[in-house]
Coordinates of C-alpha atoms in Angstrom, one line a residue:
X107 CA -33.6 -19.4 -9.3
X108 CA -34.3 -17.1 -6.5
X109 CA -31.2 -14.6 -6.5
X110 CA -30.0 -13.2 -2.8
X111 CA -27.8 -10.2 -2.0
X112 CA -26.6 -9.6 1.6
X113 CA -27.8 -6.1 2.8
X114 CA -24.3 -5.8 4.7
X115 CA -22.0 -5.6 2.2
X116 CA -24.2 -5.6 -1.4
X117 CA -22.4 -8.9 -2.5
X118 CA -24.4 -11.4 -4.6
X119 CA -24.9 -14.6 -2.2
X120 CA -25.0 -18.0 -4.3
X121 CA -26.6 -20.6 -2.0
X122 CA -25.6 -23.6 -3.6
X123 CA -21.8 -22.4 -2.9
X124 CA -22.1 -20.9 0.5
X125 CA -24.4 -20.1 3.5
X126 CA -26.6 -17.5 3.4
X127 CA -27.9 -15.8 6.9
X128 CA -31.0 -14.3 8.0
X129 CA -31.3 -11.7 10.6
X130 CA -34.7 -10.6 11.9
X131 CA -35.6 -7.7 14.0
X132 CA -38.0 -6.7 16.3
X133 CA -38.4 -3.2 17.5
X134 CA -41.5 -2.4 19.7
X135 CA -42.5 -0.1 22.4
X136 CA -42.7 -1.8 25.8
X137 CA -45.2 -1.0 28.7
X138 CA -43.9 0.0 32.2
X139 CA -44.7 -2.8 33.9
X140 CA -42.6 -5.2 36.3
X141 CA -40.1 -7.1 35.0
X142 CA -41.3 -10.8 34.9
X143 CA -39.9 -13.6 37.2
X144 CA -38.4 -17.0 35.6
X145 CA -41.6 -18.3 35.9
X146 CA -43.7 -15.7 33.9
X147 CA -44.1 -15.6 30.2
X148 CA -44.0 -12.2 28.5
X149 CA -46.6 -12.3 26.2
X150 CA -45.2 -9.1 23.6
X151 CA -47.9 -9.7 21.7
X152 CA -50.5 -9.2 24.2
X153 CA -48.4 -5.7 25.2
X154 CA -48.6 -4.3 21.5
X155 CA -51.9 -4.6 21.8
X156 CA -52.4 -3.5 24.9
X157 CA -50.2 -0.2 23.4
X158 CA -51.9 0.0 20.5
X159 CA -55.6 -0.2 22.3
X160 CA -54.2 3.0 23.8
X161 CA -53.0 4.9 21.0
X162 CA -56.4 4.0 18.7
X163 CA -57.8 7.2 19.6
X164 CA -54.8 9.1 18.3
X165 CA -54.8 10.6 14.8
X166 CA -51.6 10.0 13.2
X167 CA -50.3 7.4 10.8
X168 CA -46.7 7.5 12.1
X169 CA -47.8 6.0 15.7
X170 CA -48.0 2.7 14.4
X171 CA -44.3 2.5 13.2
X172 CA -43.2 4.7 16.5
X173 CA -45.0 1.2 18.3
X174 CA -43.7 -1.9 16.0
X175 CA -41.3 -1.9 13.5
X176 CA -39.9 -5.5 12.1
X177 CA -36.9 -6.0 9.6
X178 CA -35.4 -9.3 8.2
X179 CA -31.4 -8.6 6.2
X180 CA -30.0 -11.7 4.4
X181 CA -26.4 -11.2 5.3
X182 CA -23.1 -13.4 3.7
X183 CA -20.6 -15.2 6.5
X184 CA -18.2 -12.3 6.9
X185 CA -21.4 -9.9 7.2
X186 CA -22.6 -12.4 9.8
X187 CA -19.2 -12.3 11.9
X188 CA -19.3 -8.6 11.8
X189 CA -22.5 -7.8 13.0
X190 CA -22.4 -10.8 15.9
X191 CA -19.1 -9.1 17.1
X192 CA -21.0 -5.5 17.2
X193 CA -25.0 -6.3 16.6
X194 CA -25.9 -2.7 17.5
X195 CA -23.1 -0.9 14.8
X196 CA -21.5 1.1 17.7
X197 CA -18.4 2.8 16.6
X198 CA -15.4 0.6 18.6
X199 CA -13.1 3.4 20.7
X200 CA -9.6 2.6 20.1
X201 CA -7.9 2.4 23.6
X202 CA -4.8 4.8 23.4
X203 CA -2.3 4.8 26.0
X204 CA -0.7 7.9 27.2
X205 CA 2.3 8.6 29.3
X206 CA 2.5 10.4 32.1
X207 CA 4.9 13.5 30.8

């Protein structure tokens, strides 16, 4: 039996009692180019490669991760709801009210 841990909290996931979720990412660099209409595909693909054909001539093994970088987290339900309601981890201001003393 394949065993599953969500990357959120460390907590062991058991599928056969409860759902587990898969985030993947994408991170990649993008080229300056026009934003497309509604009719236009983006083919990212096609940019990395583009970006990529650019940077062949460069010496250094780090470029390629500074281009594309993918991840994939297994997360449990309350992991889930957590990261929908703030997918990018920013820390959430609390809104104080003060008088006008």
């Amino acid at each position: 039996m394949i065993h599953f841990t969500c990357d959120g909290c460390g907590r062991s996931i058991d599928p056969d009692c409860e759902v587990r979720f898969v985030v993947r990412m994408e991170c990649y660099a993008s080229l300056d180019v026009d934003e497309p209409t509604d009719d236009e595909e983006v083919d990212h693909l096609q940019e990395i490669e583009e970006i990529l054909e650019r940077l062949d001539g460069v010496d250094n093994p780090e470029v390629g991760e500074e281009v594309y970088q993918q991840a994939r987290y297994d997360l449990c339900g309350e992991c889930r709801r957590r990261f929908l309601q703030n997918p990018l981890g920013r820390s959430v201001a609390t809104n104080l009210k003060f008088s006008n003393n």
